[in-house]
Amino acid sequence: MNYTLIGMPASGKSTIGVILAKKLGYSFIDSDIEIQKETGKKLSTLIEELGTEGFLKKEDEINSSINPSDTIIATGGSAVYGENAMKHFQEIGEIIYLRTNYEALEERIPDLDKRGIVHKAEQNLKDVFKERSTLYKKYATIIVDLNDKSLDESIDIIYRKITRGRNNG
């Protein structure tokens, strides 16, 4: 069983993923790093070279090929635009949406471009947040609200949801 973490950039997917993997005795994969390894380029360079649509296509292709077992997978925030990858992640495990409110993200992400967040030229953070939130909800099998939660509290909540599912099923 794998658990794929989805959510906005700066929602804690990688940080939570590493700690959760240790707690479960699982492996950990950061899909953004897999993309960099496979292409030999930084994400910002890929976005610059391929453009938004080209990058999303490459991201979908690489994410669709990730096929581990007993692994926590932290995706890039834009992974939900890849329909093939999201179907693949559903087939190989559970998808956990780490939900954060807009105000928290606004503090953590002062500039979309400096953060390397894939977006259309006319979009601001609020636009990206609204668009992606719908997709995160669409694909998630588990939704965890991280608002006003510490890192430890967030991990405990996710751990309980995962292990409760195992014990009941």
Coordinates of N, CA, C and O in Angstrom, one line a residue:
M1 N 0.8 -1.2 0.0 CA 0.0 0.0 0.0 C 0.9 1.2 0.0 O 1.8 1.3 0.8
N2 N 0.5 2.2 -0.9 CA 1.2 3.5 -0.9 C 0.3 4.6 -0.5 O -1.0 4.4 -0.6
Y3 N 0.8 5.7 -0.1 CA 0.0 6.9 0.3 C 0.7 8.0 -0.5 O 1.8 8.3 -0.3
T4 N -0.1 8.7 -1.3 CA 0.3 9.8 -2.1 C -0.2 11.1 -1.5 O -1.4 11.2 -1.3
L5 N 0.7 12.0 -1.2 CA 0.3 13.3 -0.6 C 0.1 14.3 -1.7 O 1.0 14.5 -2.5
I6 N -1.1 15.0 -1.7 CA -1.3 16.1 -2.6 C -1.7 17.3 -1.8 O -2.2 17.2 -0.7
G7 N -1.5 18.4 -2.4 CA -1.9 19.7 -1.8 C -1.1 20.8 -2.4 O -0.2 20.6 -3.2
M8 N -1.5 22.0 -1.9 CA -0.8 23.2 -2.4 C 0.7 23.2 -2.1 O 1.1 22.6 -1.1
P9 N 1.5 23.9 -2.9 CA 2.9 24.1 -2.5 C 2.9 24.8 -1.1 O 2.0 25.5 -0.8
A10 N 3.9 24.4 -0.3 CA 4.0 24.9 1.1 C 3.0 24.4 2.1 O 2.9 24.9 3.2
S11 N 2.3 23.3 1.7 CA 1.3 22.7 2.6 C 2.0 21.7 3.5 O 1.4 21.2 4.5
G12 N 3.2 21.3 3.2 CA 4.0 20.4 4.1 C 4.1 19.0 3.6 O 4.5 18.1 4.3
K13 N 3.8 18.8 2.3 CA 3.8 17.4 1.8 C 5.2 16.7 2.0 O 5.2 15.5 2.4
S14 N 6.2 17.3 1.6 CA 7.6 16.7 1.7 C 8.0 16.5 3.2 O 8.4 15.4 3.6
T15 N 7.8 17.5 4.0 CA 8.2 17.4 5.4 C 7.3 16.3 6.1 O 7.9 15.4 6.8
I16 N 6.0 16.4 6.0 CA 5.1 15.4 6.6 C 5.4 14.0 6.0 O 5.5 13.0 6.7
G17 N 5.7 13.9 4.7 CA 5.9 12.7 4.0 C 7.1 11.9 4.6 O 7.1 10.7 4.8
V18 N 8.2 12.6 4.8 CA 9.4 12.0 5.3 C 9.2 11.5 6.7 O 9.6 10.3 7.0
I19 N 8.6 12.3 7.6 CA 8.4 11.8 9.0 C 7.3 10.7 9.0 O 7.5 9.7 9.8
L20 N 6.3 10.8 8.2 CA 5.3 9.7 8.2 C 5.9 8.4 7.7 O 5.6 7.4 8.2
A21 N 6.7 8.5 6.7 CA 7.4 7.3 6.2 C 8.2 6.6 7.2 O 8.2 5.4 7.4
K22 N 8.9 7.4 8.0 CA 9.7 6.8 9.1 C 8.8 6.2 10.1 O 9.1 5.1 10.6
K23 N 7.7 6.8 10.5 CA 6.8 6.3 11.5 C 6.1 5.0 11.0 O 5.9 4.1 11.9
L24 N 5.9 4.9 9.7 CA 5.2 3.7 9.2 C 6.2 2.6 8.8 O 5.8 1.5 8.5
G25 N 7.5 3.0 8.7 CA 8.5 2.0 8.2 C 8.4 1.9 6.7 O 8.8 0.9 6.1
Y26 N 8.0 3.0 6.1 CA 7.9 3.0 4.6 C 9.1 3.7 4.0 O 9.8 4.4 4.6
S27 N 9.1 3.6 2.7 CA 10.1 4.4 1.9 C 9.4 5.8 1.6 O 8.2 5.9 1.8
F28 N 10.2 6.7 1.1 CA 9.7 8.0 0.7 C 10.2 8.4 -0.6 O 11.4 8.2 -1.0
I29 N 9.3 9.0 -1.4 CA 9.6 9.5 -2.8 C 9.1 10.9 -2.9 O 7.9 11.1 -2.6
D30 N 9.9 11.9 -3.3 CA 9.4 13.2 -3.6 C 9.4 13.2 -5.2 O 10.4 13.1 -5.8
S31 N 8.2 13.4 -5.7 CA 8.0 13.2 -7.2 C 8.7 14.4 -7.9 O 9.2 14.2 -9.0
D32 N 8.9 15.5 -7.3 CA 9.6 16.6 -7.9 C 11.1 16.2 -8.1 O 11.7 16.5 -9.1
I33 N 11.6 15.6 -7.1 CA 13.0 15.1 -7.2 C 13.1 14.0 -8.3 O 14.1 14.0 -9.0
E34 N 12.1 13.2 -8.4 CA 12.1 12.1 -9.5 C 12.1 12.8 -10.8 O 12.8 12.3 -11.7
I35 N 11.4 13.8 -11.0 CA 11.4 14.6 -12.3 C 12.7 15.2 -12.6 O 13.2 15.0 -13.7
Q36 N 13.4 15.7 -11.6 CA 14.7 16.3 -11.8 C 15.7 15.2 -12.1 O 16.6 15.4 -13.0
K37 N 15.6 14.1 -11.4 CA 16.6 13.0 -11.7 C 16.4 12.5 -13.1 O 17.4 12.3 -13.8
E38 N 15.1 12.3 -13.5 CA 14.9 11.7 -14.8 C 15.3 12.6 -16.0 O 15.7 12.2 -17.0
T39 N 15.1 14.0 -15.8 CA 15.4 14.9 -16.8 C 16.8 15.5 -16.7 O 17.3 16.1 -17.7
G40 N 17.4 15.4 -15.6 CA 18.7 16.0 -15.3 C 18.6 17.5 -15.3 O 19.7 18.2 -15.4
K41 N 17.4 18.1 -15.0 CA 17.3 19.5 -14.9 C 16.5 19.9 -13.7 O 15.6 19.2 -13.3
K42 N 16.7 21.1 -13.2 CA 15.9 21.7 -12.1 C 14.5 22.0 -12.7 O 14.3 22.2 -13.9
L43 N 13.5 21.9 -11.8 CA 12.1 22.2 -12.2 C 12.0 23.5 -12.8 O 11.3 23.7 -13.9
S44 N 12.6 24.6 -12.3 CA 12.5 25.9 -12.8 C 13.0 26.0 -14.3 O 12.5 26.6 -15.1
T45 N 14.1 25.2 -14.5 CA 14.7 25.2 -15.9 C 13.7 24.5 -16.8 O 13.5 24.9 -18.0
L46 N 13.1 23.4 -16.4 CA 12.1 22.6 -17.2 C 10.9 23.5 -17.5 O 10.5 23.5 -18.7
I47 N 10.4 24.2 -16.5 CA 9.3 25.1 -16.8 C 9.6 26.2 -17.8 O 8.9 26.5 -18.7
E48 N 10.8 26.7 -17.6 CA 11.3 27.8 -18.6 C 11.4 27.2 -20.0 O 11.0 27.8 -21.0
E49 N 12.0 26.0 -20.1 CA 12.3 25.4 -21.4 C 11.0 24.9 -22.1 O 10.8 25.0 -23.3
L50 N 10.1 24.2 -21.3 CA 9.0 23.5 -21.8 C 7.7 24.4 -21.8 O 6.7 24.0 -22.5
G51 N 7.7 25.4 -21.0 CA 6.5 26.2 -20.8 C 5.5 25.4 -19.9 O 5.8 24.2 -19.5
T52 N 4.5 26.0 -19.4 CA 3.6 25.4 -18.4 C 3.0 24.1 -19.0 O 3.1 23.1 -18.3
E53 N 2.4 24.1 -20.1 CA 1.8 22.9 -20.7 C 2.8 21.8 -20.9 O 2.5 20.6 -20.6
G54 N 3.9 22.1 -21.4 CA 5.0 21.1 -21.6 C 5.5 20.5 -20.3 O 5.7 19.3 -20.2
F55 N 5.6 21.4 -19.3 CA 6.1 20.9 -18.0 C 5.0 19.9 -17.4 O 5.3 18.9 -16.9
L56 N 3.7 20.3 -17.5 CA 2.7 19.5 -16.9 C 2.6 18.2 -17.6 O 2.4 17.1 -17.0
K57 N 2.8 18.1 -18.9 CA 2.9 16.9 -19.7 C 4.0 16.0 -19.2 O 3.8 14.8 -19.0
K58 N 5.2 16.6 -19.0 CA 6.4 15.8 -18.6 C 6.1 15.3 -17.1 O 6.4 14.2 -16.8
E59 N 5.6 16.2 -16.3 CA 5.3 15.8 -14.9 C 4.3 14.6 -14.9 O 4.5 13.6 -14.1
D60 N 3.3 14.7 -15.7 CA 2.3 13.6 -15.7 C 2.9 12.3 -16.2 O 2.7 11.2 -15.6
E61 N 3.7 12.4 -17.2 CA 4.4 11.2 -17.7 C 5.3 10.5 -16.7 O 5.2 9.3 -16.4
I62 N 6.1 11.3 -16.0 CA 7.0 10.8 -15.0 C 6.3 10.3 -13.8 O 6.5 9.2 -13.3
N63 N 5.3 11.1 -13.3 CA 4.5 10.6 -12.1 C 3.8 9.3 -12.4 O 3.6 8.5 -11.5
S64 N 3.3 9.1 -13.6 CA 2.6 7.9 -14.0 C 3.5 6.7 -14.0 O 3.0 5.5 -14.0
S65 N 4.8 6.9 -14.0 CA 5.8 5.8 -14.1 C 6.3 5.4 -12.7 O 7.0 4.4 -12.5
I66 N 6.0 6.2 -11.6 CA 6.4 5.9 -10.3 C 5.6 4.7 -9.8 O 4.4 4.8 -9.7
N67 N 6.3 3.6 -9.5 CA 5.5 2.4 -9.1 C 6.2 1.7 -7.9 O 6.6 0.5 -8.0
P68 N 6.2 2.3 -6.8 CA 6.8 1.7 -5.6 C 5.7 0.8 -4.8 O 4.6 0.7 -5.2
S69 N 6.2 0.3 -3.7 CA 5.3 -0.4 -2.7 C 5.7 0.1 -1.4 O 6.9 0.4 -1.1
D70 N 4.7 0.2 -0.5 CA 5.0 0.6 0.9 C 5.8 1.9 0.9 O 6.8 2.0 1.5
T71 N 5.2 2.9 0.3 CA 5.9 4.2 0.1 C 5.0 5.4 0.3 O 3.8 5.3 -0.1
I72 N 5.5 6.4 0.9 CA 4.8 7.7 0.9 C 5.4 8.5 -0.2 O 6.6 8.6 -0.4
I73 N 4.5 9.0 -1.1 CA 4.9 9.8 -2.3 C 4.4 11.2 -2.0 O 3.2 11.4 -1.9
A74 N 5.3 12.2 -2.0 CA 5.0 13.6 -1.9 C 5.0 14.1 -3.4 O 6.1 14.0 -4.0
T75 N 3.9 14.6 -3.8 CA 3.9 15.2 -5.2 C 4.1 16.7 -5.2 O 4.0 17.3 -4.2
G76 N 4.4 17.2 -6.4 CA 4.4 18.6 -6.6 C 3.0 19.1 -6.6 O 2.1 18.3 -6.8
G77 N 2.8 20.3 -6.2 CA 1.4 20.9 -6.1 C 0.6 20.8 -7.4 O -0.6 20.7 -7.4
S78 N 1.3 20.8 -8.5 CA 0.6 20.7 -9.8 C 0.4 19.3 -10.3 O -0.2 19.1 -11.4
A79 N 0.7 18.3 -9.6 CA 0.5 16.9 -10.0 C -0.9 16.6 -10.4 O -1.2 15.8 -11.2
V80 N -1.9 17.3 -9.7 CA -3.3 17.0 -9.9 C -3.8 17.4 -11.3 O -4.9 17.1 -11.7
Y81 N -3.0 18.2 -12.1 CA -3.3 18.5 -13.4 C -3.1 17.3 -14.4 O -3.6 17.3 -15.5
G82 N -2.3 16.3 -13.9 CA -2.0 15.1 -14.7 C -3.0 14.0 -14.4 O -2.9 13.3 -13.5
E83 N -4.0 13.9 -15.3 CA -5.0 12.9 -15.1 C -4.5 11.5 -15.1 O -4.9 10.6 -14.3
N84 N -3.5 11.2 -16.0 CA -2.9 9.8 -16.0 C -2.2 9.5 -14.7 O -2.4 8.4 -14.1
A85 N -1.5 10.4 -14.2 CA -0.7 10.2 -13.0 C -1.7 10.0 -11.8 O -1.5 9.2 -10.9
M86 N -2.8 10.9 -11.7 CA -3.7 10.7 -10.6 C -4.4 9.4 -10.6 O -4.6 8.8 -9.6
K87 N -4.8 9.0 -11.8 CA -5.4 7.6 -11.9 C -4.4 6.6 -11.5 O -4.8 5.6 -10.8
H88 N -3.2 6.7 -11.9 CA -2.1 5.8 -11.5 C -2.0 5.8 -9.9 O -1.9 4.7 -9.3
F89 N -1.9 6.9 -9.3 CA -1.7 7.0 -7.9 C -2.9 6.4 -7.2 O -2.8 5.7 -6.1
Q90 N -4.1 6.5 -7.7 CA -5.3 5.9 -7.2 C -5.2 4.4 -7.2 O -5.6 3.7 -6.3
E91 N -4.6 3.9 -8.3 CA -4.5 2.4 -8.5 C -3.5 1.8 -7.6 O -3.6 0.6 -7.2
I92 N -2.5 2.6 -7.2 CA -1.4 2.0 -6.4 C -1.5 2.3 -4.9 O -0.6 2.0 -4.1
G93 N -2.6 3.0 -4.5 CA -2.8 3.3 -3.1 C -3.8 4.3 -2.8 O -4.7 4.6 -3.6
E94 N -3.7 5.0 -1.6 CA -4.6 6.0 -1.2 C -4.0 7.4 -1.5 O -2.8 7.5 -1.5
I95 N -4.9 8.4 -1.8 CA -4.4 9.7 -2.0 C -4.9 10.6 -0.9 O -6.1 10.6 -0.6
I96 N -3.9 11.3 -0.2 CA -4.2 12.1 1.0 C -4.0 13.6 0.6 O -3.0 14.0 0.2
Y97 N -5.1 14.3 0.7 CA -5.1 15.8 0.4 C -4.8 16.5 1.7 O -5.5 16.4 2.7
L98 N -3.6 17.2 1.8 CA -3.2 18.0 2.9 C -3.8 19.4 2.7 O -3.2 20.2 2.0
R99 N -4.9 19.6 3.3 CA -5.7 20.9 3.0 C -5.2 22.0 4.0 O -5.1 21.8 5.2
T100 N -4.8 23.1 3.4 CA -4.5 24.3 4.2 C -5.3 25.5 3.7 O -5.7 25.5 2.6
N101 N -5.5 26.4 4.6 CA -6.4 27.6 4.1 C -5.5 28.6 3.3 O -4.3 28.6 3.4
Y102 N -6.2 29.4 2.6 CA -5.6 30.4 1.7 C -4.7 31.3 2.5 O -3.6 31.7 2.1
E103 N -5.1 31.8 3.6 CA -4.4 32.8 4.4 C -3.0 32.2 4.8 O -2.0 33.0 4.8
A104 N -3.0 31.0 5.2 CA -1.7 30.4 5.6 C -0.7 30.3 4.4 O 0.5 30.6 4.5
L105 N -1.3 30.0 3.3 CA -0.5 29.9 2.1 C 0.0 31.2 1.6 O 1.2 31.4 1.1
E106 N -0.8 32.2 1.8 CA -0.5 33.6 1.4 C 0.8 34.1 2.1 O 1.7 34.7 1.6
E107 N 0.9 33.7 3.4 CA 2.0 34.0 4.2 C 3.3 33.3 3.8 O 4.4 33.8 3.8
R108 N 3.1 32.0 3.4 CA 4.2 31.1 3.0 C 4.7 31.3 1.6 O 5.8 31.0 1.3
I109 N 3.8 31.9 0.7 CA 4.2 32.0 -0.7 C 3.9 33.4 -1.1 O 2.9 33.8 -1.7
P110 N 4.9 34.3 -0.9 CA 4.8 35.7 -1.3 C 4.9 35.9 -2.8 O 4.3 36.9 -3.3
D111 N 5.5 35.0 -3.5 CA 5.7 35.2 -5.0 C 5.6 33.8 -5.7 O 6.5 32.9 -5.4
L112 N 4.7 33.6 -6.6 CA 4.5 32.4 -7.3 C 5.7 32.0 -8.1 O 6.1 30.9 -8.1
D113 N 6.2 33.0 -8.8 CA 7.4 32.7 -9.7 C 8.6 32.4 -9.0 O 9.3 31.4 -9.3
K114 N 8.9 33.1 -7.9 CA 10.1 32.8 -7.1 C 10.0 31.4 -6.5 O 11.0 30.7 -6.3
R115 N 8.8 31.0 -6.1 CA 8.6 29.7 -5.5 C 8.6 28.6 -6.6 O 8.7 27.4 -6.3
G116 N 8.5 29.0 -7.9 CA 8.5 28.0 -9.0 C 7.2 27.2 -9.1 O 7.1 26.1 -9.4
I117 N 6.1 27.9 -8.8 CA 4.8 27.3 -8.9 C 4.2 27.5 -10.3 O 4.1 28.6 -10.9
V118 N 3.8 26.3 -10.9 CA 3.3 26.3 -12.2 C 1.9 27.0 -12.2 O 1.0 26.7 -11.5
H119 N 1.8 28.0 -13.1 CA 0.5 28.8 -13.2 C 0.5 29.5 -14.6 O 1.5 29.7 -15.2
K120 N -0.7 29.8 -15.0 CA -0.9 30.6 -16.2 C -0.5 32.1 -15.9 O -0.6 32.5 -14.7
A121 N 0.0 32.8 -16.9 CA 0.5 34.1 -16.7 C -0.4 35.0 -15.9 O 0.0 35.8 -15.1
E122 N -1.7 34.9 -16.2 CA -2.7 35.8 -15.6 C -3.2 35.4 -14.2 O -3.9 36.1 -13.5
Q123 N -2.7 34.2 -13.7 CA -3.2 33.7 -12.4 C -2.4 34.3 -11.3 O -1.1 34.4 -11.3
N124 N -3.1 34.6 -10.2 CA -2.4 34.9 -8.9 C -2.6 33.7 -8.0 O -3.2 32.7 -8.3
L125 N -2.0 33.8 -6.8 CA -2.1 32.7 -5.8 C -3.6 32.3 -5.5 O -3.9 31.1 -5.5
K126 N -4.4 33.3 -5.4 CA -5.8 32.9 -5.1 C -6.5 32.1 -6.2 O -7.2 31.2 -6.0
D127 N -6.2 32.5 -7.5 CA -6.7 31.8 -8.6 C -6.2 30.3 -8.6 O -7.0 29.4 -8.9
V128 N -4.9 30.2 -8.4 CA -4.3 28.8 -8.4 C -4.9 28.0 -7.2 O -5.2 26.8 -7.4
F129 N -5.1 28.6 -6.1 CA -5.6 27.9 -4.9 C -7.0 27.4 -5.2 O -7.4 26.3 -5.0
K130 N -7.9 28.3 -5.8 CA -9.3 27.9 -6.1 C -9.3 26.7 -7.1 O -10.0 25.8 -7.0
E131 N -8.5 26.9 -8.2 CA -8.5 25.9 -9.2 C -8.0 24.5 -8.7 O -8.6 23.5 -9.0
R132 N -6.9 24.6 -8.0 CA -6.4 23.3 -7.5 C -7.2 22.7 -6.4 O -7.2 21.4 -6.3
S133 N -7.8 23.5 -5.5 CA -8.5 22.9 -4.4 C -9.6 22.0 -4.9 O -9.9 20.9 -4.3
T134 N -10.3 22.3 -6.0 CA -11.3 21.5 -6.6 C -10.7 20.1 -7.1 O -11.3 19.1 -6.8
L135 N -9.5 20.2 -7.7 CA -8.9 19.0 -8.2 C -8.4 18.1 -7.0 O -8.5 16.9 -7.0
Y136 N -7.8 18.7 -6.0 CA -7.4 18.0 -4.8 C -8.5 17.2 -4.2 O -8.4 16.0 -3.9
K137 N -9.7 17.8 -4.1 CA -10.9 17.2 -3.5 C -11.3 16.0 -4.4 O -11.8 15.0 -3.9
K138 N -11.3 16.3 -5.7 CA -11.7 15.3 -6.7 C -10.9 13.9 -6.5 O -11.5 12.9 -6.6
Y139 N -9.6 14.0 -6.4 CA -8.8 12.8 -6.4 C -8.5 12.2 -5.0 O -8.2 11.1 -4.9
A140 N -8.8 13.0 -3.9 CA -8.4 12.5 -2.6 C -9.3 11.4 -2.1 O -10.5 11.5 -2.3
T141 N -8.7 10.4 -1.5 CA -9.5 9.4 -0.8 C -9.6 9.7 0.7 O -10.4 9.3 1.4
I142 N -8.6 10.5 1.2 CA -8.6 11.0 2.6 C -8.2 12.5 2.5 O -7.3 12.9 1.8
I143 N -9.0 13.3 3.3 CA -8.7 14.7 3.3 C -8.4 15.0 4.8 O -9.1 14.6 5.7
V144 N -7.2 15.7 5.0 CA -6.8 16.1 6.3 C -6.6 17.6 6.4 O -5.9 18.2 5.6
D145 N -7.4 18.2 7.3 CA -7.3 19.6 7.4 C -6.2 20.0 8.4 O -6.1 19.6 9.5
L146 N -5.2 20.7 7.8 CA -4.0 21.0 8.6 C -4.0 22.4 9.2 O -3.1 22.8 9.9
N147 N -5.1 23.1 9.1 CA -5.2 24.5 9.6 C -5.1 24.5 11.1 O -5.7 23.7 11.8
D148 N -4.2 25.4 11.6 CA -3.9 25.6 13.0 C -3.4 24.3 13.7 O -3.6 24.1 14.9
K149 N -2.8 23.4 12.9 CA -2.2 22.2 13.5 C -0.7 22.3 13.5 O -0.1 22.8 12.5
S150 N 0.0 21.8 14.5 CA 1.4 21.7 14.5 C 1.8 20.5 13.6 O 1.0 19.7 13.2
L151 N 3.1 20.4 13.3 CA 3.6 19.3 12.5 C 3.3 18.0 13.2 O 2.8 17.1 12.5
D152 N 3.6 17.9 14.4 CA 3.3 16.6 15.2 C 1.8 16.3 15.2 O 1.5 15.1 15.0
E153 N 1.0 17.3 15.4 CA -0.5 17.0 15.4 C -0.9 16.6 14.0 O -1.7 15.6 13.9
S154 N -0.4 17.2 12.9 CA -0.7 16.8 11.6 C -0.4 15.4 11.3 O -1.1 14.6 10.7
I155 N 0.9 15.0 11.7 CA 1.3 13.6 11.4 C 0.5 12.6 12.2 O 0.1 11.6 11.7
D156 N 0.2 12.9 13.5 CA -0.6 12.0 14.3 C -2.0 11.8 13.7 O -2.5 10.7 13.6
I157 N -2.6 12.9 13.2 CA -3.9 12.8 12.5 C -3.9 11.9 11.3 O -4.7 11.0 11.2
I158 N -2.9 12.1 10.5 CA -2.8 11.3 9.3 C -2.5 9.8 9.6 O -3.1 8.9 9.1
Y159 N -1.6 9.6 10.6 CA -1.2 8.3 11.0 C -2.5 7.5 11.5 O -2.7 6.4 11.2
R160 N -3.3 8.2 12.3 CA -4.5 7.6 12.9 C -5.5 7.2 11.8 O -6.0 6.1 11.8
K161 N -5.6 8.1 10.8 CA -6.5 7.8 9.7 C -6.0 6.6 8.9 O -6.8 5.8 8.5
I162 N -4.8 6.6 8.6 CA -4.2 5.5 7.8 C -4.3 4.1 8.6 O -4.7 3.1 8.1
T163 N -3.9 4.1 9.9 CA -3.9 2.9 10.6 C -5.3 2.4 10.9 O -5.6 1.2 11.0
R164 N -6.2 3.3 11.1 CA -7.6 3.0 11.4 C -8.2 2.3 10.1 O -8.9 1.3 10.2
G165 N -7.8 2.8 9.0 CA -8.2 2.1 7.7 C -7.7 0.7 7.6 O -8.4 -0.2 7.1
R166 N -6.5 0.5 8.0 CA -5.8 -0.8 7.9 C -6.5 -1.8 8.9 O -6.8 -2.9 8.5
N167 N -6.8 -1.3 10.1 CA -7.4 -2.2 11.1 C -8.8 -2.6 10.8 O -9.2 -3.6 11.2
N168 N -9.5 -1.7 10.0 CA -10.9 -2.0 9.7 C -11.0 -2.8 8.4 O -12.1 -3.2 8.0
G169 N -10.0 -2.8 7.6 CA -10.1 -3.4 6.3 C -9.2 -4.4 6.0 O -9.2 -5.1 5.1

